mmCIF file with all atom_site columns, C-alpha atoms in Angstrom:
data_model
loop_
_atom_site.group_PDB
_atom_site.id
_atom_site.type_symbol
_atom_site.label_atom_id
_atom_site.label_alt_id
_atom_site.label_comp_id
_atom_site.label_asym_id
_atom_site.label_entity_id
_atom_site.label_seq_id
_atom_site.pdbx_PDB_ins_code
_atom_site.Cartn_x
_atom_site.Cartn_y
_atom_site.Cartn_z
_atom_site.occupancy
_atom_site.B_iso_or_equiv
_atom_site.pdbx_formal_charge
_atom_site.auth_seq_id
_atom_site.auth_comp_id
_atom_site.auth_asym_id
_atom_site.auth_atom_id
_atom_site.pdbx_PDB_model_num
ATOM 1   C CA . MET A 1 1   ? 33.789 20.632 47.916 1.00 0.00 ? 254 MET A CA 1
ATOM 2   C CA . ASN A 1 2   ? 35.647 20.709 44.074 1.00 0.00 ? 255 ASN A CA 1
ATOM 3   C CA . ARG A 1 3   ? 32.692 21.231 41.853 1.00 0.00 ? 256 ARG A CA 1
ATOM 4   C CA . ALA A 1 4   ? 34.096 25.115 41.575 1.00 0.00 ? 257 ALA A CA 1
ATOM 5   C CA . ARG A 1 5   ? 37.630 23.753 41.669 1.00 0.00 ? 258 ARG A CA 1
ATOM 6   C CA . GLU A 1 6   ? 38.365 23.143 38.283 1.00 0.00 ? 259 GLU A CA 1
ATOM 7   C CA . GLY A 1 7   ? 37.237 26.446 36.342 1.00 0.00 ? 260 GLY A CA 1
ATOM 8   C CA . CYS A 1 8   ? 38.741 29.891 36.039 1.00 0.00 ? 261 CYS A CA 1
ATOM 9   C CA . GLY A 1 9   ? 40.359 30.444 39.163 1.00 0.00 ? 262 GLY A CA 1
ATOM 10  C CA . LEU A 1 10  ? 36.807 30.798 40.820 1.00 0.00 ? 263 LEU A CA 1
ATOM 11  C CA . ALA A 1 11  ? 37.838 29.247 44.457 1.00 0.00 ? 264 ALA A CA 1
ATOM 12  C CA . LYS A 1 12  ? 40.018 32.010 44.534 1.00 0.00 ? 265 LYS A CA 1
ATOM 13  C CA . LYS A 1 13  ? 36.834 33.978 45.267 1.00 0.00 ? 266 LYS A CA 1
ATOM 14  C CA . GLN A 1 14  ? 36.320 34.937 49.017 1.00 0.00 ? 267 GLN A CA 1
ATOM 15  C CA . TYR A 1 15  ? 33.311 35.670 50.798 1.00 0.00 ? 268 TYR A CA 1
ATOM 16  C CA . ALA A 1 16  ? 31.908 36.245 54.091 1.00 0.00 ? 269 ALA A CA 1
ATOM 17  C CA . VAL A 1 17  ? 28.811 35.969 55.153 1.00 0.00 ? 270 VAL A CA 1
ATOM 18  C CA . ILE A 1 18  ? 27.240 37.609 58.918 1.00 0.00 ? 271 ILE A CA 1
ATOM 19  C CA . GLY A 1 19  ? 24.608 36.115 60.470 1.00 0.00 ? 272 GLY A CA 1
ATOM 20  C CA . MET A 1 20  ? 24.626 32.115 60.725 1.00 0.00 ? 273 MET A CA 1
ATOM 21  C CA . GLY A 1 21  ? 21.047 31.763 61.218 1.00 0.00 ? 274 GLY A CA 1
ATOM 22  C CA . ARG A 1 22  ? 18.811 29.325 58.719 1.00 0.00 ? 275 ARG A CA 1
ATOM 23  C CA . PHE A 1 23  ? 19.791 31.524 55.330 1.00 0.00 ? 276 PHE A CA 1
ATOM 24  C CA . GLY A 1 24  ? 23.391 32.703 56.495 1.00 0.00 ? 277 GLY A CA 1
ATOM 25  C CA . SER A 1 25  ? 24.390 28.888 57.195 1.00 0.00 ? 278 SER A CA 1
ATOM 26  C CA . SER A 1 26  ? 22.571 28.063 54.231 1.00 0.00 ? 279 SER A CA 1
ATOM 27  C CA . VAL A 1 27  ? 24.539 30.134 51.752 1.00 0.00 ? 280 VAL A CA 1
ATOM 28  C CA . ALA A 1 28  ? 27.952 29.795 53.360 1.00 0.00 ? 281 ALA A CA 1
ATOM 29  C CA . HIS A 1 29  ? 27.417 25.959 53.553 1.00 0.00 ? 282 HIS A CA 1
ATOM 30  C CA . GLU A 1 30  ? 26.713 26.017 49.854 1.00 0.00 ? 283 GLU A CA 1
ATOM 31  C CA . LEU A 1 31  ? 29.797 28.590 48.904 1.00 0.00 ? 284 LEU A CA 1
ATOM 32  C CA . SER A 1 32  ? 31.820 26.327 51.068 1.00 0.00 ? 285 SER A CA 1
ATOM 33  C CA . GLU A 1 33  ? 30.759 23.538 49.399 1.00 0.00 ? 286 GLU A CA 1
ATOM 34  C CA . LEU A 1 34  ? 31.370 24.833 45.795 1.00 0.00 ? 287 LEU A CA 1
ATOM 35  C CA . GLY A 1 35  ? 34.750 25.473 46.953 1.00 0.00 ? 288 GLY A CA 1
ATOM 36  C CA . PHE A 1 36  ? 34.943 29.000 47.771 1.00 0.00 ? 289 PHE A CA 1
ATOM 37  C CA . GLU A 1 37  ? 36.698 30.425 50.632 1.00 0.00 ? 290 GLU A CA 1
ATOM 38  C CA . VAL A 1 38  ? 33.840 31.256 53.529 1.00 0.00 ? 291 VAL A CA 1
ATOM 39  C CA . LEU A 1 39  ? 34.364 33.486 56.634 1.00 0.00 ? 292 LEU A CA 1
ATOM 40  C CA . ALA A 1 40  ? 30.796 32.615 58.645 1.00 0.00 ? 293 ALA A CA 1
ATOM 41  C CA . ILE A 1 41  ? 30.586 35.584 61.137 1.00 0.00 ? 294 ILE A CA 1
ATOM 42  C CA . ASP A 1 42  ? 27.949 35.845 64.226 1.00 0.00 ? 295 ASP A CA 1
ATOM 43  C CA . ILE A 1 43  ? 27.640 37.383 67.230 1.00 0.00 ? 296 ILE A CA 1
ATOM 44  C CA . SER A 1 44  ? 26.584 33.618 68.711 1.00 0.00 ? 297 SER A CA 1
ATOM 45  C CA . GLU A 1 45  ? 29.471 31.849 69.595 1.00 0.00 ? 298 GLU A CA 1
ATOM 46  C CA . GLN A 1 46  ? 26.995 28.912 69.686 1.00 0.00 ? 299 GLN A CA 1
ATOM 47  C CA . ARG A 1 47  ? 25.968 29.398 65.896 1.00 0.00 ? 300 ARG A CA 1
ATOM 48  C CA . ILE A 1 48  ? 29.629 29.555 65.331 1.00 0.00 ? 301 ILE A CA 1
ATOM 49  C CA . GLN A 1 49  ? 30.857 26.341 67.171 1.00 0.00 ? 302 GLN A CA 1
ATOM 50  C CA . GLU A 1 50  ? 28.390 25.275 64.904 1.00 0.00 ? 303 GLU A CA 1
ATOM 51  C CA . VAL A 1 51  ? 29.430 26.343 61.612 1.00 0.00 ? 304 VAL A CA 1
ATOM 52  C CA . SER A 1 52  ? 33.047 26.353 61.755 1.00 0.00 ? 305 SER A CA 1
ATOM 53  C CA . ASN A 1 53  ? 33.435 22.676 60.721 1.00 0.00 ? 306 ASN A CA 1
ATOM 54  C CA . TRP A 1 54  ? 32.676 23.139 57.174 1.00 0.00 ? 307 TRP A CA 1
ATOM 55  C CA . VAL A 1 55  ? 33.858 27.075 56.547 1.00 0.00 ? 308 VAL A CA 1
ATOM 56  C CA . THR A 1 56  ? 37.152 28.134 56.404 1.00 0.00 ? 309 THR A CA 1
ATOM 57  C CA . HIS A 1 57  ? 37.116 30.568 59.164 1.00 0.00 ? 310 HIS A CA 1
ATOM 58  C CA . ALA A 1 58  ? 34.323 31.138 61.697 1.00 0.00 ? 311 ALA A CA 1
ATOM 59  C CA . VAL A 1 59  ? 34.301 34.107 64.091 1.00 0.00 ? 312 VAL A CA 1
ATOM 60  C CA . SER A 1 60  ? 31.870 35.538 66.882 1.00 0.00 ? 313 SER A CA 1
ATOM 61  C CA . VAL A 1 61  ? 31.590 39.034 66.457 1.00 0.00 ? 314 VAL A CA 1
ATOM 62  C CA . ASP A 1 62  ? 29.329 42.002 67.003 1.00 0.00 ? 315 ASP A CA 1
ATOM 63  C CA . THR A 1 63  ? 29.059 43.434 63.622 1.00 0.00 ? 316 THR A CA 1
ATOM 64  C CA . THR A 1 64  ? 27.593 46.698 64.865 1.00 0.00 ? 317 THR A CA 1
ATOM 65  C CA . ASP A 1 65  ? 30.834 46.993 66.541 1.00 0.00 ? 318 ASP A CA 1
ATOM 66  C CA . GLU A 1 66  ? 32.872 49.390 63.843 1.00 0.00 ? 319 GLU A CA 1
ATOM 67  C CA . ASP A 1 67  ? 36.660 48.120 65.441 1.00 0.00 ? 320 ASP A CA 1
ATOM 68  C CA . ALA A 1 68  ? 35.728 44.669 65.742 1.00 0.00 ? 321 ALA A CA 1
ATOM 69  C CA . LEU A 1 69  ? 34.552 44.782 62.350 1.00 0.00 ? 322 LEU A CA 1
ATOM 70  C CA . ARG A 1 70  ? 37.541 46.397 60.443 1.00 0.00 ? 323 ARG A CA 1
ATOM 71  C CA . SER A 1 71  ? 39.646 43.924 62.650 1.00 0.00 ? 324 SER A CA 1
ATOM 72  C CA . LEU A 1 72  ? 38.530 41.273 60.360 1.00 0.00 ? 325 LEU A CA 1
ATOM 73  C CA . GLY A 1 73  ? 39.558 42.619 57.012 1.00 0.00 ? 326 GLY A CA 1
ATOM 74  C CA . LEU A 1 74  ? 36.550 42.859 55.184 1.00 0.00 ? 327 LEU A CA 1
ATOM 75  C CA . ARG A 1 75  ? 37.268 45.351 52.350 1.00 0.00 ? 328 ARG A CA 1
ATOM 76  C CA . ASN A 1 76  ? 40.094 42.137 50.725 1.00 0.00 ? 329 ASN A CA 1
ATOM 77  C CA . PHE A 1 77  ? 36.759 40.249 50.367 1.00 0.00 ? 330 PHE A CA 1
ATOM 78  C CA . ASP A 1 78  ? 34.732 39.778 47.003 1.00 0.00 ? 331 ASP A CA 1
ATOM 79  C CA . VAL A 1 79  ? 31.104 39.478 48.202 1.00 0.00 ? 332 VAL A CA 1
ATOM 80  C CA . VAL A 1 80  ? 29.774 40.199 51.916 1.00 0.00 ? 333 VAL A CA 1
ATOM 81  C CA . VAL A 1 81  ? 26.830 38.534 52.350 1.00 0.00 ? 334 VAL A CA 1
ATOM 82  C CA . VAL A 1 82  ? 24.766 40.206 55.618 1.00 0.00 ? 335 VAL A CA 1
ATOM 83  C CA . ALA A 1 83  ? 21.928 37.679 56.576 1.00 0.00 ? 336 ALA A CA 1
ATOM 84  C CA . ILE A 1 84  ? 21.280 39.160 60.077 1.00 0.00 ? 337 ILE A CA 1
ATOM 85  C CA . GLY A 1 85  ? 17.645 37.966 60.637 1.00 0.00 ? 338 GLY A CA 1
ATOM 86  C CA . GLU A 1 86  ? 15.526 39.641 63.427 1.00 0.00 ? 339 GLU A CA 1
ATOM 87  C CA . ASP A 1 87  ? 17.719 42.856 63.886 1.00 0.00 ? 340 ASP A CA 1
ATOM 88  C CA . ILE A 1 88  ? 16.554 45.202 61.507 1.00 0.00 ? 341 ILE A CA 1
ATOM 89  C CA . GLN A 1 89  ? 19.022 47.766 63.278 1.00 0.00 ? 342 GLN A CA 1
ATOM 90  C CA . ALA A 1 90  ? 22.156 45.221 63.296 1.00 0.00 ? 343 ALA A CA 1
ATOM 91  C CA . SER A 1 91  ? 21.272 44.691 59.751 1.00 0.00 ? 344 SER A CA 1
ATOM 92  C CA . ILE A 1 92  ? 21.495 48.274 58.855 1.00 0.00 ? 345 ILE A CA 1
ATOM 93  C CA . LEU A 1 93  ? 24.176 49.322 61.032 1.00 0.00 ? 346 LEU A CA 1
ATOM 94  C CA . THR A 1 94  ? 26.220 46.699 59.479 1.00 0.00 ? 347 THR A CA 1
ATOM 95  C CA . THR A 1 95  ? 25.758 47.879 55.972 1.00 0.00 ? 348 THR A CA 1
ATOM 96  C CA . ILE A 1 96  ? 26.717 50.995 56.394 1.00 0.00 ? 349 ILE A CA 1
ATOM 97  C CA . ILE A 1 97  ? 29.421 50.199 58.443 1.00 0.00 ? 350 ILE A CA 1
ATOM 98  C CA . LEU A 1 98  ? 30.646 47.788 55.651 1.00 0.00 ? 351 LEU A CA 1
ATOM 99  C CA . LYS A 1 99  ? 29.885 50.379 53.102 1.00 0.00 ? 352 LYS A CA 1
ATOM 100 C CA . GLU A 1 100 ? 32.550 52.979 55.171 1.00 0.00 ? 353 GLU A CA 1
ATOM 101 C CA . LEU A 1 101 ? 35.023 50.160 55.220 1.00 0.00 ? 354 LEU A CA 1
ATOM 102 C CA . GLY A 1 102 ? 34.872 50.028 51.089 1.00 0.00 ? 355 GLY A CA 1
ATOM 103 C CA . VAL A 1 103 ? 33.604 46.463 50.743 1.00 0.00 ? 356 VAL A CA 1
ATOM 104 C CA . PRO A 1 104 ? 33.494 46.003 47.184 1.00 0.00 ? 357 PRO A CA 1
ATOM 105 C CA . LYS A 1 105 ? 29.990 44.124 46.941 1.00 0.00 ? 358 LYS A CA 1
ATOM 106 C CA . ILE A 1 106 ? 27.386 43.944 49.790 1.00 0.00 ? 359 ILE A CA 1
ATOM 107 C CA . ILE A 1 107 ? 24.210 41.637 49.664 1.00 0.00 ? 360 ILE A CA 1
ATOM 108 C CA . VAL A 1 108 ? 22.218 42.022 52.400 1.00 0.00 ? 361 VAL A CA 1
ATOM 109 C CA . LYS A 1 109 ? 18.694 39.805 53.561 1.00 0.00 ? 362 LYS A CA 1
ATOM 110 C CA . ALA A 1 110 ? 15.431 42.221 54.087 1.00 0.00 ? 363 ALA A CA 1
ATOM 111 C CA . ARG A 1 111 ? 12.508 41.349 55.953 1.00 0.00 ? 364 ARG A CA 1
ATOM 112 C CA . ASN A 1 112 ? 9.939  43.556 54.731 1.00 0.00 ? 365 ASN A CA 1
ATOM 113 C CA . ASP A 1 113 ? 9.524  46.134 51.745 1.00 0.00 ? 366 ASP A CA 1
ATOM 114 C CA . LEU A 1 114 ? 10.298 49.010 54.277 1.00 0.00 ? 367 LEU A CA 1
ATOM 115 C CA . HIS A 1 115 ? 13.793 47.277 55.299 1.00 0.00 ? 368 HIS A CA 1
ATOM 116 C CA . GLY A 1 116 ? 15.102 47.091 51.783 1.00 0.00 ? 369 GLY A CA 1
ATOM 117 C CA . LYS A 1 117 ? 13.873 50.236 50.840 1.00 0.00 ? 370 LYS A CA 1
ATOM 118 C CA . VAL A 1 118 ? 16.131 51.229 53.510 1.00 0.00 ? 371 VAL A CA 1
ATOM 119 C CA . LEU A 1 119 ? 19.136 49.030 52.523 1.00 0.00 ? 372 LEU A CA 1
ATOM 120 C CA . ASN A 1 120 ? 19.393 50.181 48.936 1.00 0.00 ? 373 ASN A CA 1
ATOM 121 C CA . LYS A 1 121 ? 19.358 53.899 50.470 1.00 0.00 ? 374 LYS A CA 1
ATOM 122 C CA . ILE A 1 122 ? 22.079 53.203 52.544 1.00 0.00 ? 375 ILE A CA 1
ATOM 123 C CA . GLY A 1 123 ? 24.250 51.380 49.666 1.00 0.00 ? 376 GLY A CA 1
ATOM 124 C CA . ALA A 1 124 ? 23.646 47.706 49.316 1.00 0.00 ? 377 ALA A CA 1
ATOM 125 C CA . ASP A 1 125 ? 25.151 46.455 45.979 1.00 0.00 ? 378 ASP A CA 1
ATOM 126 C CA . LYS A 1 126 ? 21.855 43.917 46.032 1.00 0.00 ? 379 LYS A CA 1
ATOM 127 C CA . VAL A 1 127 ? 18.955 43.217 48.236 1.00 0.00 ? 380 VAL A CA 1
ATOM 128 C CA . VAL A 1 128 ? 17.326 39.647 48.653 1.00 0.00 ? 381 VAL A CA 1
ATOM 129 C CA . PHE A 1 129 ? 14.243 38.556 50.246 1.00 0.00 ? 382 PHE A CA 1
ATOM 130 C CA . PRO A 1 130 ? 14.221 35.073 51.134 1.00 0.00 ? 383 PRO A CA 1
ATOM 131 C CA . GLU A 1 131 ? 10.732 34.595 53.251 1.00 0.00 ? 384 GLU A CA 1
ATOM 132 C CA . ARG A 1 132 ? 9.061  36.720 50.298 1.00 0.00 ? 385 ARG A CA 1
ATOM 133 C CA . ASP A 1 133 ? 10.660 34.656 47.479 1.00 0.00 ? 386 ASP A CA 1
ATOM 134 C CA . MET A 1 134 ? 10.207 31.216 49.110 1.00 0.00 ? 387 MET A CA 1
ATOM 135 C CA . GLY A 1 135 ? 6.140  32.618 49.423 1.00 0.00 ? 388 GLY A CA 1
ATOM 136 C CA . LEU A 1 136 ? 6.154  33.586 45.781 1.00 0.00 ? 389 LEU A CA 1
ATOM 137 C CA . ARG A 1 137 ? 6.905  29.923 45.003 1.00 0.00 ? 390 ARG A CA 1
ATOM 138 C CA . VAL A 1 138 ? 4.757  28.405 47.000 1.00 0.00 ? 391 VAL A CA 1
ATOM 139 C CA . ALA A 1 139 ? 2.096  30.156 46.099 1.00 0.00 ? 392 ALA A CA 1
ATOM 140 C CA . HIS A 1 140 ? 2.774  29.365 42.470 1.00 0.00 ? 393 HIS A CA 1
ATOM 141 C CA . HIS A 1 141 ? 2.927  25.578 43.152 1.00 0.00 ? 394 HIS A CA 1
ATOM 142 C CA . LEU A 1 142 ? -0.370 25.855 44.657 1.00 0.00 ? 395 LEU A CA 1
ATOM 143 C CA . LEU A 1 143 ? -1.779 26.964 41.920 1.00 0.00 ? 396 LEU A CA 1
ATOM 144 C CA . SER A 1 144 ? -1.044 24.231 39.837 1.00 0.00 ? 397 SER A CA 1
ATOM 145 C CA . PRO A 1 145 ? 1.242  21.025 40.804 1.00 0.00 ? 398 PRO A CA 1
ATOM 146 C CA . ASN A 1 146 ? 2.934  21.264 37.536 1.00 0.00 ? 399 ASN A CA 1
ATOM 147 C CA . VAL A 1 147 ? 5.079  24.666 38.787 1.00 0.00 ? 400 VAL A CA 1
ATOM 148 C CA . LEU A 1 148 ? 8.786  23.344 39.680 1.00 0.00 ? 401 LEU A CA 1
ATOM 149 C CA . GLU A 1 149 ? 9.950  26.463 40.349 1.00 0.00 ? 402 GLU A CA 1
ATOM 150 C CA . TYR A 1 150 ? 9.254  30.198 40.012 1.00 0.00 ? 403 TYR A CA 1
ATOM 151 C CA . ILE A 1 151 ? 11.153 33.436 39.921 1.00 0.00 ? 404 ILE A CA 1
ATOM 152 C CA . GLU A 1 152 ? 10.305 36.838 39.847 1.00 0.00 ? 405 GLU A CA 1
ATOM 153 C CA . LEU A 1 153 ? 12.058 39.031 37.294 1.00 0.00 ? 406 LEU A CA 1
ATOM 154 C CA . SER A 1 154 ? 10.371 42.238 38.913 1.00 0.00 ? 407 SER A CA 1
ATOM 155 C CA . SER A 1 155 ? 7.041  43.525 40.229 1.00 0.00 ? 408 SER A CA 1
ATOM 156 C CA . ASP A 1 156 ? 5.731  42.302 37.091 1.00 0.00 ? 409 ASP A CA 1
ATOM 157 C CA . TYR A 1 157 ? 7.360  39.686 35.031 1.00 0.00 ? 410 TYR A CA 1
ATOM 158 C CA . GLY A 1 158 ? 8.250  35.963 36.208 1.00 0.00 ? 411 GLY A CA 1
ATOM 159 C CA . ILE A 1 159 ? 9.635  33.185 34.952 1.00 0.00 ? 412 ILE A CA 1
ATOM 160 C CA . VAL A 1 160 ? 8.302  29.865 35.393 1.00 0.00 ? 413 VAL A CA 1
ATOM 161 C CA . GLU A 1 161 ? 9.103  25.908 34.933 1.00 0.00 ? 414 GLU A CA 1
ATOM 162 C CA . LEU A 1 162 ? 6.481  23.718 34.495 1.00 0.00 ? 415 LEU A CA 1
ATOM 163 C CA . LYS A 1 163 ? 6.515  20.236 33.782 1.00 0.00 ? 416 LYS A CA 1
ATOM 164 C CA . ALA A 1 164 ? 4.182  19.208 31.082 1.00 0.00 ? 417 ALA A CA 1
ATOM 165 C CA . PRO A 1 165 ? 0.786  17.725 32.178 1.00 0.00 ? 418 PRO A CA 1
ATOM 166 C CA . ASP A 1 166 ? -0.803 15.544 29.691 1.00 0.00 ? 419 ASP A CA 1
ATOM 167 C CA . SER A 1 167 ? -2.654 18.084 27.935 1.00 0.00 ? 420 SER A CA 1
ATOM 168 C CA . MET A 1 168 ? 0.561  19.054 26.209 1.00 0.00 ? 421 MET A CA 1
ATOM 169 C CA . ILE A 1 169 ? 2.076  15.550 25.971 1.00 0.00 ? 422 ILE A CA 1
ATOM 170 C CA . GLY A 1 170 ? 2.468  14.774 22.246 1.00 0.00 ? 423 GLY A CA 1
ATOM 171 C CA . ARG A 1 171 ? 1.252  18.592 20.761 1.00 0.00 ? 424 ARG A CA 1
ATOM 172 C CA . ASN A 1 172 ? 3.953  20.662 19.444 1.00 0.00 ? 425 ASN A CA 1
ATOM 173 C CA . LEU A 1 173 ? 4.505  24.159 20.447 1.00 0.00 ? 426 LEU A CA 1
ATOM 174 C CA . ARG A 1 174 ? 2.682  26.175 17.191 1.00 0.00 ? 427 ARG A CA 1
ATOM 175 C CA . GLN A 1 175 ? -0.331 24.176 18.137 1.00 0.00 ? 428 GLN A CA 1
ATOM 176 C CA . LEU A 1 176 ? -0.527 24.887 22.004 1.00 0.00 ? 429 LEU A CA 1
ATOM 177 C CA . GLU A 1 177 ? -0.142 28.476 20.898 1.00 0.00 ? 430 GLU A CA 1
ATOM 178 C CA . ILE A 1 178 ? 1.145  29.606 24.236 1.00 0.00 ? 431 ILE A CA 1
ATOM 179 C CA . ARG A 1 179 ? 1.739  32.730 23.127 1.00 0.00 ? 432 ARG A CA 1
ATOM 180 C CA . ALA A 1 180 ? -1.184 33.762 21.478 1.00 0.00 ? 433 ALA A CA 1
ATOM 181 C CA . ARG A 1 181 ? -3.667 32.362 24.440 1.00 0.00 ? 434 ARG A CA 1
ATOM 182 C CA . TYR A 1 182 ? -1.578 33.642 27.266 1.00 0.00 ? 435 TYR A CA 1
ATOM 183 C CA . ASN A 1 183 ? 0.905  36.389 25.765 1.00 0.00 ? 436 ASN A CA 1
ATOM 184 C CA . CYS A 1 184 ? 3.996  33.803 27.550 1.00 0.00 ? 437 CYS A CA 1
ATOM 185 C CA . ASN A 1 185 ? 7.103  32.848 25.626 1.00 0.00 ? 438 ASN A CA 1
ATOM 186 C CA . VAL A 1 186 ? 8.978  29.651 25.960 1.00 0.00 ? 439 VAL A CA 1
ATOM 187 C CA . LEU A 1 187 ? 12.676 30.019 26.084 1.00 0.00 ? 440 LEU A CA 1
ATOM 188 C CA . ALA A 1 188 ? 13.141 26.476 26.562 1.00 0.00 ? 441 ALA A CA 1
ATOM 189 C CA . ILE A 1 189 ? 12.645 23.155 27.023 1.00 0.00 ? 442 ILE A CA 1
ATOM 190 C CA . LYS A 1 190 ? 13.893 20.792 29.368 1.00 0.00 ? 443 LYS A CA 1
ATOM 191 C CA . ARG A 1 191 ? 14.447 17.109 28.522 1.00 0.00 ? 444 ARG A CA 1
ATOM 192 C CA . GLY A 1 192 ? 16.380 15.287 31.603 1.00 0.00 ? 445 GLY A CA 1
ATOM 193 C CA . THR A 1 193 ? 20.036 17.046 31.776 1.00 0.00 ? 446 THR A CA 1
ATOM 194 C CA . GLU A 1 194 ? 19.553 18.975 28.090 1.00 0.00 ? 447 GLU A CA 1
ATOM 195 C CA . MET A 1 195 ? 17.917 22.130 27.768 1.00 0.00 ? 448 MET A CA 1
ATOM 196 C CA . ASN A 1 196 ? 16.896 23.293 24.624 1.00 0.00 ? 449 ASN A CA 1
ATOM 197 C CA . ILE A 1 197 ? 17.098 26.985 23.924 1.00 0.00 ? 450 ILE A CA 1
ATOM 198 C CA . ALA A 1 198 ? 16.954 26.694 19.659 1.00 0.00 ? 451 ALA A CA 1
ATOM 199 C CA . LEU A 1 199 ? 13.154 26.227 19.883 1.00 0.00 ? 452 LEU A CA 1
ATOM 200 C CA . SER A 1 200 ? 10.985 25.627 16.666 1.00 0.00 ? 453 SER A CA 1
ATOM 201 C CA . ALA A 1 201 ? 7.207  25.995 16.965 1.00 0.00 ? 454 ALA A CA 1
ATOM 202 C CA . GLU A 1 202 ? 7.385  22.025 15.576 1.00 0.00 ? 455 GLU A CA 1
ATOM 203 C CA . ASP A 1 203 ? 9.076  20.958 18.698 1.00 0.00 ? 456 ASP A CA 1
ATOM 204 C CA . ILE A 1 204 ? 6.831  18.182 20.323 1.00 0.00 ? 457 ILE A CA 1
ATOM 205 C CA . ILE A 1 205 ? 6.546  18.543 23.814 1.00 0.00 ? 458 ILE A CA 1
ATOM 206 C CA . ARG A 1 206 ? 7.237  14.722 25.624 1.00 0.00 ? 459 ARG A CA 1
ATOM 207 C CA . SER A 1 207 ? 6.308  13.121 28.828 1.00 0.00 ? 460 SER A CA 1
ATOM 208 C CA . GLY A 1 208 ? 9.058  14.892 31.460 1.00 0.00 ? 461 GLY A CA 1
ATOM 209 C CA . ASP A 1 209 ? 9.502  18.030 29.269 1.00 0.00 ? 462 ASP A CA 1
ATOM 210 C CA . VAL A 1 210 ? 10.032 21.025 31.056 1.00 0.00 ? 463 VAL A CA 1
ATOM 211 C CA . LEU A 1 211 ? 8.885  24.149 29.687 1.00 0.00 ? 464 LEU A CA 1
ATOM 212 C CA . VAL A 1 212 ? 10.896 27.560 30.726 1.00 0.00 ? 465 VAL A CA 1
ATOM 213 C CA . ILE A 1 213 ? 8.149  30.281 30.256 1.00 0.00 ? 466 ILE A CA 1
ATOM 214 C CA . VAL A 1 214 ? 8.405  34.254 30.665 1.00 0.00 ? 467 VAL A CA 1
ATOM 215 C CA . GLY A 1 215 ? 5.905  36.282 31.092 1.00 0.00 ? 468 GLY A CA 1
ATOM 216 C CA . ARG A 1 216 ? 3.431  39.287 32.870 1.00 0.00 ? 469 ARG A CA 1
ATOM 217 C CA . THR A 1 217 ? 2.989  38.206 36.512 1.00 0.00 ? 470 THR A CA 1
ATOM 218 C CA . GLU A 1 218 ? -0.945 37.862 35.969 1.00 0.00 ? 471 GLU A CA 1
ATOM 219 C CA . ASP A 1 219 ? -0.489 35.975 32.445 1.00 0.00 ? 472 ASP A CA 1
ATOM 220 C CA . VAL A 1 220 ? 1.956  33.496 33.937 1.00 0.00 ? 473 VAL A CA 1
ATOM 221 C CA . ALA A 1 221 ? -0.693 32.914 36.851 1.00 0.00 ? 474 ALA A CA 1
ATOM 222 C CA . GLU A 1 222 ? -3.631 32.371 34.401 1.00 0.00 ? 475 GLU A CA 1
ATOM 223 C CA . LEU A 1 223 ? -1.354 29.996 32.493 1.00 0.00 ? 476 LEU A CA 1
ATOM 224 C CA . GLU A 1 224 ? -0.876 27.909 35.542 1.00 0.00 ? 477 GLU A CA 1
ATOM 225 C CA . ILE A 1 225 ? -4.163 27.678 36.415 1.00 0.00 ? 478 ILE A CA 1
ATOM 226 C CA . SER A 1 226 ? -5.348 26.672 32.724 1.00 0.00 ? 479 SER A CA 1
ATOM 227 C CA . TYR A 1 227 ? -3.034 23.571 32.822 1.00 0.00 ? 480 TYR A CA 1
ATOM 228 C CA . ALA A 1 228 ? -3.649 22.639 36.519 1.00 0.00 ? 481 ALA A CA 1
ATOM 229 C CA . GLU A 1 229 ? -7.254 22.210 35.222 1.00 0.00 ? 482 GLU A CA 1
ATOM 230 C CA . GLY A 1 230 ? -6.403 20.921 32.006 1.00 0.00 ? 483 GLY A CA 1
#
């Protein structure tokens, strides 16, 4: 609970999370663990009771009711996360009301691309696709068991964390020729708790190393498959 309390006044920031489903409650819980003030909001009394012990405040409100939402003073919060799950209409209406209230930053969970496009058009500051992003991570892990993480930077580019397979061990970056063979760039090498970003072509890969690699989506996938087989 105190991880963020010692640094630069970060714990003064206030967050509100609307929708206490799996995604919303996870976001609220992590923010609380980091030491931030969190207001949890959901239309369900039961869900509010379930989270009330580990957030700063928890209230049951219908967020499509403008007067009810206004009464919460959300324009004074630094960020509001709209994590409403199944009800796309409620998600959109809530976002519109938050914009009208003057909330500084609104992050909204989208169910699909069309939902995301609507949210962008009505002024959401950031749209996230947790289900799609999880699907991407699972798919890339299936390509290679050495893939620890995959992050989509855009529709064309991604970053992969690749645990060094046996075929890399003892070889340096020059010998691996990752840029020449796959048109990808090694950004860093993680070794235990250390992160080396000042890379040299002579850096040798050791057992347990994790390579952080960026490239076009299809190039990254080709690299993953190659090292899964190699």
